[in-house]
């Protein structure tokens, strides 16, 4: 869970799910593309999934897919 100060410092949205324990940023030795593919299999057509060069963002929110 991010506090408001940390969320602002890392450029998070003002209503970020991270501040409510409903999102996580995941890093791995696997490529971000591979992580996203696995997350798609697990999540199906639910929640947030964002692909970044450092990893992925997953969230328990409205369905959305994006590249950061």
mmCIF file of C-alpha atoms in Angstrom:
data_model
loop_
_atom_site.group_PDB
_atom_site.id
_atom_site.type_symbol
_atom_site.label_atom_id
_atom_site.label_comp_id
_atom_site.label_asym_id
_atom_site.label_seq_id
_atom_site.Cartn_x
_atom_site.Cartn_y
_atom_site.Cartn_z
ATOM 1 C CA UNK A 1 0.000 0.000 0.000
ATOM 2 C CA UNK A 2 1.369 3.381 -0.997
ATOM 3 C CA UNK A 3 0.848 6.427 1.156
ATOM 4 C CA UNK A 4 -0.229 9.615 -0.623
ATOM 5 C CA UNK A 5 3.253 11.165 -0.362
ATOM 6 C CA UNK A 6 5.019 8.143 -1.891
ATOM 7 C CA UNK A 7 2.349 7.769 -4.561
ATOM 8 C CA UNK A 8 2.899 11.384 -5.617
ATOM 9 C CA UNK A 9 6.687 10.936 -5.550
ATOM 10 C CA UNK A 10 6.541 7.983 -7.954
ATOM 11 C CA UNK A 11 4.114 9.723 -10.317
ATOM 12 C CA UNK A 12 1.046 7.700 -9.354
ATOM 13 C CA UNK A 13 -2.465 8.788 -10.268
ATOM 14 C CA UNK A 14 -4.283 10.779 -7.588
ATOM 15 C CA UNK A 15 -6.812 7.940 -7.213
ATOM 16 C CA UNK A 16 -4.261 5.115 -7.637
ATOM 17 C CA UNK A 17 -5.397 1.641 -6.615
ATOM 18 C CA UNK A 18 -1.939 1.248 -5.047
ATOM 19 C CA UNK A 19 -3.088 3.502 -2.188
ATOM 20 C CA UNK A 20 -5.875 1.063 -1.340
ATOM 21 C CA UNK A 21 -3.955 -2.195 -1.616
ATOM 22 C CA UNK A 22 -5.740 -3.020 -4.884
ATOM 23 C CA UNK A 23 -2.737 -2.873 -7.261
ATOM 24 C CA UNK A 24 0.851 -4.058 -7.486
ATOM 25 C CA UNK A 25 3.835 -3.521 -9.738
ATOM 26 C CA UNK A 26 5.615 -6.779 -10.504
ATOM 27 C CA UNK A 27 9.239 -7.277 -11.556
ATOM 28 C CA UNK A 28 10.840 -10.582 -12.509
ATOM 29 C CA UNK A 29 13.780 -12.167 -14.282
ATOM 30 C CA UNK A 30 11.215 -13.084 -16.956
ATOM 31 C CA UNK A 31 10.667 -10.544 -19.704
ATOM 32 C CA UNK A 32 7.836 -8.069 -19.183
ATOM 33 C CA UNK A 33 6.141 -9.487 -22.306
ATOM 34 C CA UNK A 34 6.221 -12.987 -20.802
ATOM 35 C CA UNK A 35 4.921 -11.700 -17.477
ATOM 36 C CA UNK A 36 2.049 -9.969 -19.281
ATOM 37 C CA UNK A 37 1.192 -13.146 -21.214
ATOM 38 C CA UNK A 38 1.016 -15.178 -18.002
ATOM 39 C CA UNK A 39 -1.030 -12.487 -16.253
ATOM 40 C CA UNK A 40 -3.480 -12.434 -19.187
ATOM 41 C CA UNK A 41 -3.991 -16.192 -18.782
ATOM 42 C CA UNK A 42 -4.634 -15.831 -15.055
ATOM 43 C CA UNK A 43 -6.720 -12.655 -15.169
ATOM 44 C CA UNK A 44 -8.760 -13.277 -18.307
ATOM 45 C CA UNK A 45 -11.026 -10.333 -19.061
ATOM 46 C CA UNK A 46 -10.808 -8.783 -15.596
ATOM 47 C CA UNK A 47 -8.829 -6.069 -13.853
ATOM 48 C CA UNK A 48 -6.035 -3.763 -14.903
ATOM 49 C CA UNK A 49 -2.905 -4.921 -16.669
ATOM 50 C CA UNK A 50 -0.163 -2.573 -17.769
ATOM 51 C CA UNK A 51 3.040 -3.424 -19.614
ATOM 52 C CA UNK A 52 6.188 -1.417 -18.874
ATOM 53 C CA UNK A 53 9.853 -1.875 -19.768
ATOM 54 C CA UNK A 54 10.576 -2.814 -16.121
ATOM 55 C CA UNK A 55 7.664 -5.260 -15.591
ATOM 56 C CA UNK A 56 3.893 -5.168 -15.240
ATOM 57 C CA UNK A 57 1.192 -3.436 -13.246
ATOM 58 C CA UNK A 58 -1.797 -5.488 -12.097
ATOM 59 C CA UNK A 59 -4.860 -4.092 -10.396
ATOM 60 C CA UNK A 60 -8.270 -5.027 -9.087
ATOM 61 C CA UNK A 61 -10.184 -2.396 -10.983
ATOM 62 C CA UNK A 62 -12.222 -1.980 -14.127
ATOM 63 C CA UNK A 63 -10.993 -3.963 -17.121
ATOM 64 C CA UNK A 64 -8.172 -2.103 -18.824
ATOM 65 C CA UNK A 65 -5.026 -2.954 -20.760
ATOM 66 C CA UNK A 66 -2.323 -0.377 -21.384
ATOM 67 C CA UNK A 67 1.344 0.193 -22.138
ATOM 68 C CA UNK A 68 3.250 2.555 -19.913
#
